[in-house]
XYZ file of C-alpha atoms in Angstrom:
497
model
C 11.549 46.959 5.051
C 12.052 43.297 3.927
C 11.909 42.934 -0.240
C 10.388 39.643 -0.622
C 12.533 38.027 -3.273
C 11.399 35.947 -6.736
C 12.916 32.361 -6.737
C 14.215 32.037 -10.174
C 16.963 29.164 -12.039
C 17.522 27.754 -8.379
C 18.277 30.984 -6.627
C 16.512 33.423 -4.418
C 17.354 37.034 -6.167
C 15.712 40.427 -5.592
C 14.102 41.517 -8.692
C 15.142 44.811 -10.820
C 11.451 45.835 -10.806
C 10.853 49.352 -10.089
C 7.286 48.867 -9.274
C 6.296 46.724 -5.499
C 3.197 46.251 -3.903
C 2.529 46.354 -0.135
C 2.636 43.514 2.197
C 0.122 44.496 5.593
C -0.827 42.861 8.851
C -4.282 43.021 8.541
C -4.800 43.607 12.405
C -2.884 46.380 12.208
C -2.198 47.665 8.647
C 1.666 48.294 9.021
C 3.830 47.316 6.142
C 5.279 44.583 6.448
C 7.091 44.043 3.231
C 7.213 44.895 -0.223
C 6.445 42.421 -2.849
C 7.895 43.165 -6.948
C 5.987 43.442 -10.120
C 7.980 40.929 -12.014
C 9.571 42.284 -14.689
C 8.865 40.348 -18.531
C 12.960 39.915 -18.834
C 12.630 38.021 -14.933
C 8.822 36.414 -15.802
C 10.989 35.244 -19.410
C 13.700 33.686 -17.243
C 11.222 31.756 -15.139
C 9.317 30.161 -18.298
C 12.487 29.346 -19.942
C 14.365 27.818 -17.268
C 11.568 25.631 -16.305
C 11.673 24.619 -20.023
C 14.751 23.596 -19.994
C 14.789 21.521 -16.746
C 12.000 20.259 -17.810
C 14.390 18.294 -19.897
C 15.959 16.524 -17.024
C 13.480 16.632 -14.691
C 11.041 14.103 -16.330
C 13.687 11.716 -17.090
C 14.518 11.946 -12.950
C 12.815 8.136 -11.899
C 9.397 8.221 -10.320
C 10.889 7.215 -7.153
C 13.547 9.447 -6.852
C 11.068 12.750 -7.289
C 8.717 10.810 -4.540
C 11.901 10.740 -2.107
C 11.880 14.526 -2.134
C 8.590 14.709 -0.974
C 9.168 12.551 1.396
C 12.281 14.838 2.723
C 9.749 17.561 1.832
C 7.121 16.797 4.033
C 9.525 16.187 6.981
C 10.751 19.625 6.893
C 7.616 21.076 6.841
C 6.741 18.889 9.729
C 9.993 20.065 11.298
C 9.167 24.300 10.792
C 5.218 23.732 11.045
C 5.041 26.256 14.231
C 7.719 28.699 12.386
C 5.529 28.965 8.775
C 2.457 28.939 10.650
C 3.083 31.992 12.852
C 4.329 34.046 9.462
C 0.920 33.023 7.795
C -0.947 34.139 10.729
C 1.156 37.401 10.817
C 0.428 38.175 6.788
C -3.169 36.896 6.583
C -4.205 37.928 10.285
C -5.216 33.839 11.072
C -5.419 32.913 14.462
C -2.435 30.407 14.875
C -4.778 27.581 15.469
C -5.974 28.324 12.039
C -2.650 29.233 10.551
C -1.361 26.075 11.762
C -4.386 23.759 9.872
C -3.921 25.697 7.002
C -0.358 23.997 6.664
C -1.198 20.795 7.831
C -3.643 20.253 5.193
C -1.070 21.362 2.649
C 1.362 18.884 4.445
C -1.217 16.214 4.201
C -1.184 16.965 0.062
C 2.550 16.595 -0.166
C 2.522 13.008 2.153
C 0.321 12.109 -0.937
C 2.265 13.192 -3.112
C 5.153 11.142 -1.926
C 3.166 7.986 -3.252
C 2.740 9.381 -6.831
C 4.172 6.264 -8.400
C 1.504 4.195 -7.617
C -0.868 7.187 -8.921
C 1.148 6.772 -12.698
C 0.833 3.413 -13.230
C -0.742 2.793 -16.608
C -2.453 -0.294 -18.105
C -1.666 -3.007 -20.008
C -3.917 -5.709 -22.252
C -1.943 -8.847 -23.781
C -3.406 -10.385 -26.827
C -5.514 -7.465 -28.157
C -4.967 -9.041 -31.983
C -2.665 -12.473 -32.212
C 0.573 -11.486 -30.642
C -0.310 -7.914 -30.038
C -0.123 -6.073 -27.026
C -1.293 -3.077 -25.742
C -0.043 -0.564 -22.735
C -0.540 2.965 -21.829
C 2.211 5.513 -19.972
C 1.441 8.537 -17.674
C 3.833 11.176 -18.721
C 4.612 14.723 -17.847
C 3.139 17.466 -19.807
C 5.787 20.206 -19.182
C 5.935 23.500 -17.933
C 2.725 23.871 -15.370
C 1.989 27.082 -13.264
C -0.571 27.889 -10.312
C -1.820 31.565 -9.261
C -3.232 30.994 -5.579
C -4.862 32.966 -3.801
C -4.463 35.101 -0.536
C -6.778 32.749 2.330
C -4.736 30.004 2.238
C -1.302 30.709 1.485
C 0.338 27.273 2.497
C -2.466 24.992 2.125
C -3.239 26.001 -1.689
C 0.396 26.105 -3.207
C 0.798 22.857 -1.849
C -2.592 21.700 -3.325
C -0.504 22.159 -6.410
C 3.320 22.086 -7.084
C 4.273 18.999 -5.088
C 1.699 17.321 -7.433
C 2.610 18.641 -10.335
C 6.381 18.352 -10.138
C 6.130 14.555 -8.504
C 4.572 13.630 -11.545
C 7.853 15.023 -13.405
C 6.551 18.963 -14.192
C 8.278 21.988 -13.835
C 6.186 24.076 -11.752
C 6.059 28.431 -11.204
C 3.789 29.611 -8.405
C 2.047 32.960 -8.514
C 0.986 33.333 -4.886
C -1.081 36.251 -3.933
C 0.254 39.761 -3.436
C -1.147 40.215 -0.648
C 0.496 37.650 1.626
C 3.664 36.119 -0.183
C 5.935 35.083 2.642
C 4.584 32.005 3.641
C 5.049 30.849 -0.065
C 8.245 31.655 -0.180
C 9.331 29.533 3.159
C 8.134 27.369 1.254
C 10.025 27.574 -1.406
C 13.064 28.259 0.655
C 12.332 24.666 2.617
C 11.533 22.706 -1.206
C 14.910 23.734 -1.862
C 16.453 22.180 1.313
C 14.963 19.206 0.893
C 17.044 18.340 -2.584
C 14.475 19.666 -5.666
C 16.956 20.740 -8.667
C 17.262 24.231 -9.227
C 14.325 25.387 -11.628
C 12.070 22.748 -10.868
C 10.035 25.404 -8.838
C 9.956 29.072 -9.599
C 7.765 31.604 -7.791
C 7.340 34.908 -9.230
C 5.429 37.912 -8.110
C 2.747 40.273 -8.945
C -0.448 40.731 -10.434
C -2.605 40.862 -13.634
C 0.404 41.350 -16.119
C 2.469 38.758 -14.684
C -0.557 36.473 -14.633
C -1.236 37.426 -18.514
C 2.627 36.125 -19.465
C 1.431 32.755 -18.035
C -1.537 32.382 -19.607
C -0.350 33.372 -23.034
C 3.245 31.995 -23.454
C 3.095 29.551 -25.501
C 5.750 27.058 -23.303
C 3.287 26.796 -20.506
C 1.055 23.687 -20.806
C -1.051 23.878 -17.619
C -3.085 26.700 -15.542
C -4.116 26.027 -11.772
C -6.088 28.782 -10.090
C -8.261 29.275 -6.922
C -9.758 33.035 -6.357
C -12.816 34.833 -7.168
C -15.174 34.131 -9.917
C -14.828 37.021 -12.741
C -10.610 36.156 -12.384
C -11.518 32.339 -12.434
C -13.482 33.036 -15.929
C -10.968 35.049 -17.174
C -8.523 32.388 -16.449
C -10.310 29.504 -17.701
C -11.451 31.448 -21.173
C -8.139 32.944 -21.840
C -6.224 29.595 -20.717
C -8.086 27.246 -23.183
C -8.605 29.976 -26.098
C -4.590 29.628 -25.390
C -4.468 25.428 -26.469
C -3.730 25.342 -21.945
C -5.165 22.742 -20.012
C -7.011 24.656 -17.034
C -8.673 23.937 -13.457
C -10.351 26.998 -12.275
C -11.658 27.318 -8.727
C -14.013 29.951 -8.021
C -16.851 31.447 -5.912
C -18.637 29.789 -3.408
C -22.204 30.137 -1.422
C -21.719 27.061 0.845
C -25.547 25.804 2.425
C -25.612 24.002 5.186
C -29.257 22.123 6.005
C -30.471 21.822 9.558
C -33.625 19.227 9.907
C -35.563 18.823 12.698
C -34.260 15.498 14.297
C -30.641 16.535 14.692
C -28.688 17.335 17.382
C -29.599 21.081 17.814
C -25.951 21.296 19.934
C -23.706 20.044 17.208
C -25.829 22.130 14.638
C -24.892 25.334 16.912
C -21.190 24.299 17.278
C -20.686 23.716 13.924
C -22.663 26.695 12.082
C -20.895 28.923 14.278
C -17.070 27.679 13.254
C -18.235 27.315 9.848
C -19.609 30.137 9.479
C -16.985 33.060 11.235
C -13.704 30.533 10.949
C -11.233 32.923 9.251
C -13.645 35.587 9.596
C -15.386 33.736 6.583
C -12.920 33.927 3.894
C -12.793 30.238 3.104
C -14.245 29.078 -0.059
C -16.344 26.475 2.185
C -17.405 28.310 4.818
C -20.785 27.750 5.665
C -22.905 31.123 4.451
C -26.395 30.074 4.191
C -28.017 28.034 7.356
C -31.163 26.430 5.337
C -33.582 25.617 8.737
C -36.349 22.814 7.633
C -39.605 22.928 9.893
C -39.024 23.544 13.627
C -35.418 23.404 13.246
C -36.362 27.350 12.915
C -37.359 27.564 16.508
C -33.211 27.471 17.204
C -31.998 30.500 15.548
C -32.443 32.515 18.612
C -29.874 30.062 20.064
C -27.699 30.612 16.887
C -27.323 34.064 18.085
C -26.671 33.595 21.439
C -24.182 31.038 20.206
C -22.796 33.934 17.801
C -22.480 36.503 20.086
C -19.802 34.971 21.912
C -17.837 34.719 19.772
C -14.721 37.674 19.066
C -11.854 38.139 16.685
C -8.673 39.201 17.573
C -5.040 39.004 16.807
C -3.381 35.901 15.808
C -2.059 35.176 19.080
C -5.034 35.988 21.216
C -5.939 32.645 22.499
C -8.892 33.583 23.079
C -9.945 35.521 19.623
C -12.187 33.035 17.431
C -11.101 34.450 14.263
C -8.994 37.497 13.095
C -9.375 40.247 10.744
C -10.395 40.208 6.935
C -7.242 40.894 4.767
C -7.541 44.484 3.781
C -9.452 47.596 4.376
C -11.107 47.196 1.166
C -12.307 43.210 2.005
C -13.922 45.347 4.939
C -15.728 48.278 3.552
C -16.923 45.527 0.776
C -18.382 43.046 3.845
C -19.800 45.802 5.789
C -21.468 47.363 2.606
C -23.612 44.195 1.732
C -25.033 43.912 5.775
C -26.029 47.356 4.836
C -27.319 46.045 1.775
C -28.716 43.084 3.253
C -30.551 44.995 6.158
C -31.863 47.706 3.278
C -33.585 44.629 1.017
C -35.589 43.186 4.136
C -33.069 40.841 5.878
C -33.447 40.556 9.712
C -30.440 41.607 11.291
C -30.134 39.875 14.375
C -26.298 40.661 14.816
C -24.505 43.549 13.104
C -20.736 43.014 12.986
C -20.569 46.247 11.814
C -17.968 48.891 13.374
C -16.204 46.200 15.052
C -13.318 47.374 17.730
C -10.582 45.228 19.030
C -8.670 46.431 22.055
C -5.107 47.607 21.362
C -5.730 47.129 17.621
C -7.809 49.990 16.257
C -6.692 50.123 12.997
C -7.077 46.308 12.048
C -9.802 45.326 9.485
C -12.080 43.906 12.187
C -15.669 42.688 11.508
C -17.776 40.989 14.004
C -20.202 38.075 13.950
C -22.848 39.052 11.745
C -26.379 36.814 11.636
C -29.542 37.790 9.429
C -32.565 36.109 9.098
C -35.541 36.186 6.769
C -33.137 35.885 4.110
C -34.540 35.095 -0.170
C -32.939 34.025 -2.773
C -33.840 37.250 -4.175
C -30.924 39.238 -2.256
C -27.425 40.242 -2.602
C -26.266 38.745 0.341
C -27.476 35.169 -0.698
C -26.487 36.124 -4.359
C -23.253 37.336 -3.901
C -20.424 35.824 -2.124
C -19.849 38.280 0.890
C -16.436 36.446 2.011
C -16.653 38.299 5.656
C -18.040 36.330 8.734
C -21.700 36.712 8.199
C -24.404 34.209 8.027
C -27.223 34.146 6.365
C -30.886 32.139 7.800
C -33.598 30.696 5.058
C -36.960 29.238 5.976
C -37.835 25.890 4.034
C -41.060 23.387 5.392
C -39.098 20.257 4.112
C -36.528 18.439 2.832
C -37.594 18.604 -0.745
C -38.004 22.503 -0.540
C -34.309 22.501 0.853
C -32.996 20.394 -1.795
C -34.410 22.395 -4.478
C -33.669 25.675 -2.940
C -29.791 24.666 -2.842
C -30.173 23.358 -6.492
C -31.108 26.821 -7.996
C -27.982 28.578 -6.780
C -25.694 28.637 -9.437
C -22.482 27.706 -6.992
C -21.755 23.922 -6.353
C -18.805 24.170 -4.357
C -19.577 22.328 -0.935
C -22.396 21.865 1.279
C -23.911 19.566 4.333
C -27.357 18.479 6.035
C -27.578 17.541 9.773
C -29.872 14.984 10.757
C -30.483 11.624 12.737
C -31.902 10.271 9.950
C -30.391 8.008 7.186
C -32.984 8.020 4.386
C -32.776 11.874 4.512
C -29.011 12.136 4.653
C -29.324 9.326 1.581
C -32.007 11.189 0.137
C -29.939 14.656 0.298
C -26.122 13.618 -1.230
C -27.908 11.676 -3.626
C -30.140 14.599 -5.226
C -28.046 17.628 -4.175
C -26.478 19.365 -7.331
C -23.066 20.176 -5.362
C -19.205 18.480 -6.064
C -18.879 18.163 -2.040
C -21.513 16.849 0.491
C -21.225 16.328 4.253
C -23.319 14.312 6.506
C -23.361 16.014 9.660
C -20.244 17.424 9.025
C -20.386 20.795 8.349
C -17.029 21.567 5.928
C -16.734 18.645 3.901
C -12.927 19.380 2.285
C -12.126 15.834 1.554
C -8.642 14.265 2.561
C -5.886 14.320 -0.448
C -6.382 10.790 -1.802
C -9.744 11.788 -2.870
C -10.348 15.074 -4.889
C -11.601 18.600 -4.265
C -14.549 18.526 -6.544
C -16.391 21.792 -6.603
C -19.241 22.113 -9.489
C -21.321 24.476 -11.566
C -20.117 27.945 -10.982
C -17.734 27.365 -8.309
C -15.366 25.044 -11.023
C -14.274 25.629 -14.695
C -12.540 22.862 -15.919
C -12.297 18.885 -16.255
C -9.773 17.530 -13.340
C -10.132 18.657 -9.633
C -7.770 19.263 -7.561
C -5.169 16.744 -5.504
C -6.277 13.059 -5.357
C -5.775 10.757 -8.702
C -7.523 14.060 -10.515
C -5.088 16.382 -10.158
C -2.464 13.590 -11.022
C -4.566 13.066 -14.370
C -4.799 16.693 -14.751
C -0.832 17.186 -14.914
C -0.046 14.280 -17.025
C -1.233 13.209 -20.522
C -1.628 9.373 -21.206
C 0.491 7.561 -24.255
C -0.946 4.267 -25.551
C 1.639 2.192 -27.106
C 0.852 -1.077 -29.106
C 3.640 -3.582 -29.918
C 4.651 -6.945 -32.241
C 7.574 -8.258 -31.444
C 8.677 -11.657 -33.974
C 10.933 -14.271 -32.048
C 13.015 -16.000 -34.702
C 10.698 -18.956 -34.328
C 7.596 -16.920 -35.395
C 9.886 -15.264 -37.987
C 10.713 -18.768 -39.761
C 7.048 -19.893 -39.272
C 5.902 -16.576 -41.152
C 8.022 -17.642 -44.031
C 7.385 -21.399 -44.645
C 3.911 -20.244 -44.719
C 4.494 -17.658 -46.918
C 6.297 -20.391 -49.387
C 3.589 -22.789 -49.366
C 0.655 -20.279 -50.244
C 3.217 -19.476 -53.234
C-alpha cells in the first residue's frame, strides 16, 4: 500500500497522522493508496515555512522565477505520457482525456513563463511640476489553492505556477480522492530548480481546509469544487480579511438553431455532453433545440447510443467511470428523479456493466427529453454523463431561458448565421460563450471567467486576472531636486523675502 506523502520545507516526508483516507480506481474500486489527514503541528509547518521563504522568494528577480517555468514546463513536456497514465489510473480518464487534462495545465505554466511582461506597472511623468508618478505589481504572500478531484493536473496548474511566478509562496490542497498526480507534480517542480518551501502540498479534508482559511499568514484562497464548499469558502475566506476566487457549480446550455450543421451539432453534444462521463464543470448538460432543430433529437440518440465507457486504456471506451460509488448512486438517483417528474427518457444509463470490470462506478449515456426548468435534473448539477433536451420556438425564448438559470459558467449556440451568433454572446448572461464551439475554456492568456452562481469573487482564473488576483499594486510618487533646482528654489525664496 503506497502512503502518499505531504511535501513540506522542500522535502517529501510521510506524515505522523494516524488518520488516512482511501485512494480507489474508480473502474475497479481497489485501493490504491492511502492519503493522511494532515496533522495541525505538519499543516503549522507548511504555513510557516512558506512565510518565511516568502522572504526570499519575492526578492528572487522576475526573470529568474520565469526561468523555472520555463525548465518547468519542459519536464512536464518530457513525463506528459507518465503523469497522464497515473491521472487516468486515480480518476478513471480515458488516457486521451488524461493526457488533455495535462496539456492544458502545461499550456498555463508556458504562460506563466512570460509573467514579467504580465507585472509591468505604469508610469505618468509630470503629474504636478517635476512630479512623477509609477505603480509596482508586488507579491502578496503566502497564497493556497484546494482543487478539486476532475482535473487533477490541469487545475493545480491553473494556480501555483501563477501564483509563485509572480513571487508567492504557494500550498496546494488537491483532492483526496485522487492525489498522485499532484504530487508528480510536485516531485517534477522540484526538479526543475523551485527553492524548497516555495510549494507545499498538504493533504486532507475539511479541517485541513479550515487551517487555511483561518490562519491569519495566508493572504489568498483559490478553489474550484461544488457550490455549498465554494460558498463556504468564499464567506469564510473574506469574513477572514483573504482575498478569494471561488469556482463553483455549473449547468452548461448549449443552443442548437435551425440553420446549423445538424452533423457538427451531433458530434459535439455528444463529447460535450458524456466526455469524462460528465464531470467537467463545462460539460454541456442542457441541449436548448430552437424550432425544427427539434426534429434531430432522435439522431442525438442514435448518436448517444454508441457511445461506451470503459477503462482508461480501452481505446475504444468514450469515457470512463464516475469517481466513486457514491458520485454513482447520486447520478443514477436524479434519472430516477428525472424520469419520476415527467422527463422523457430516451436512454437510461442506468445499471451500466463493463466487461471484466464489474465493480467499477460505470454509468452509461443517459438522454431525456421534455425537460422544464421546473426539474431537478435541470436544477441541480447531476455531474454524471446525462443530457438533458428543452423545447424553445426562437432565439429570444432561448436566450431568456439560459438567462434565468442562476449558473453562468459557460455556454455555446450553433448556427450559420452571424446576426444570431452576434445577437446571442452579446445578450447571454454567462462569463464564457462559444460560437459553434461547444466547450468554450479559453486559452491561458485570456481568463476563465465563469459568472453568477458558478463564481464568487473579483479575479478569474489564469490570464492577466489571475496575475492581478495574486499581486497587490503600489503607487509611488516622487520629487527629486537636482542641485540646479535646489539653488533656483532658494534665490527665489530670497527675493520674495
Amino acid at each position: 500500500m503506497k502512503n502518499v506523502p505531504l511535501y513540506l520545507a522542500g522535502e517529501f516526508v510521510q506524515s505522523q497522522t494516524d488518520s488516512w483516507i482511501d485512494v480507489t480506481n474508480p473502474a475497479t474500486n481497489e485501493v490504491i493508496a492511502r492519503a493522511p489527514n494532515t496533522t495541525p503541528a505538519e499543516m503549522r509547518k507548511a504555513i510557516d515555512f512558506a512565510a518565511e521563504t516568502f522572504k526570499t522568494w519575492k526578492e528572487v528577480p522576475v526573470s529568474e522565477r520565469a526561468r523555472v517555468m520555463l525548465r518547468y514546463q519542459a519536464l512536464l513536456k518530457e513525463h506528459h505520457d507518465e503523469i497522464a497514465e497515473i491521472l487516468a489510473q486515480e480518476t478513471g480518464k480515458t488516457f486521451d482525456d488524461a493526457k488533455g487534462d495535462l496539456w492544458r495545465g502545461i499550456e498555463v505554466v508556458e504562460h506563466a513563463a512570460n509573467v514579467a511582461s504580465m507585472m509591468m506597472g505604469e508610469t505618468v511623468e509630470n503629474v504636478a511640476r517635476e512630479v512623477d508618478t509609477h505603480s509596482w505589481i508586488q507579491p502578496l504572500g503566502v497564497c493556497t489553492g484546494i482543487t478539486p478531484f476532475n482535473f487533477p493536473a490541469m487545475i493545480p496548474l491553473w494556480m501555483f505556477p501563477i501564483a509563485i511566478a509572480c513571487g508567492n509562496t504557494f500550498i496546494l490542497k488537491p483532492s483526496e480522492q485522487d492525489p498522485l498526480t499532484p504530487t508528480r507534480l510536485a516531485e517534477l517542480f522540484e526538479q526543475a530548480g523551485a527553492p524548497k518551501g516555495v510549494l507545499q502540498v498538504v493533504h486532507g479534508g475539511k479541517e485541513q481546509v479550515d487551517t487555511l482559511l483561518n490562519d491569519p499568514v495566508v493572504k489568498a484562497i483559490s478553489f474550484v469544487g461544488s457550490v455549498p464548499v465554494g460558498r463556504y469558502i468564499y464567506e469564510t475566506g473574506t469574513r477572514n480579511m483573504k482575498r478569494v476566487q471561488s469556482f463553483a457549480g455549473a449547468k452548461n446550455h448549449m443552443v442548437i438553431m435551425p440553420d446549423a450543421d445538424k452533423q457538427q451539432v451531433l458530434n459535439a453534444l455528444v463529447g460535450a455532453s458524456v466526455g469524462a462521463a460528465g464531470q467537467r464543470c463545462m460539460a454541456i448538460s442542457v441541449a436548448v433545440f430552437v424550432g425544427e432543430a427539434r426534429q434531430w433529437i432522435p439522431q442525438l440518440k442514435e448518436a448517444m447510443a454508441k457511445v461506451r465507457p470503459g477503462a482508461w486504456n480501452d481505446s475504444g471506451a468514450s469515457y470512463g467511470p464516475v469517481i466513486s460509488p457514491k458520485a454513482k448512486e447520486r447520478v443514477e438517483a436524479l434519472i430516477a428523479t428525472g424520469e419520476a417528474q415527467g422527463a422523457q427518457l430516451l436512454l437510461d444509463g442506468r445499471n451500466c456493466t463493463v466487461d471484466g470490470l464489474p465493480n467499477g462506478n460505470w454509468v452509461g449515456p443517459t438522454l431525456f427529453a421534455g425537460v422544464t426548468s421546473e426539474m431537478d435534473i435541470y436544477n441541480e448539477e447531476i455531474f454524471g454523463p446525462v443530457l438533458c433536451c428543452s423545447e424553445v420556438d426562437s432565439l429570444g425564448e432561448a436566450i431568456e431561458f439560459i438567462n434565468r438559470s442562476p449558473y453562468g459558467n459557460g455556454t455555446s449556440i450553433f448556427t450559420g448565421s452571424g446576426g444570431a451568433a452576434r445577437r446571442f454572446q452579446h445578450e447571454i448572461e454567462v462569463g464564457q460563450v462559444g460560437v459553434n464551439i461547444p466547450i468554450p475554456v479559453p486559452l491561458p492568456f485570456f481568463s476563465f471567467t465563469g459568472w453568477k452562481g458558478s463564481f464568487y469573487g473579483d479575479q478569474h482564473a489564469y490570464g492577466k486576472q489571475a496575475v492581478r488576483f495574486y499581486t497587490e499594486t503600489k503607487t509611488v510618487t516622487s520629487r527629486w531636486f537636482s542641485s540646479e533646482a535646489t539653488s533656483t528654489e532658494a534665490n527665489f525664496s530670497i527675493q520674495l523675502r
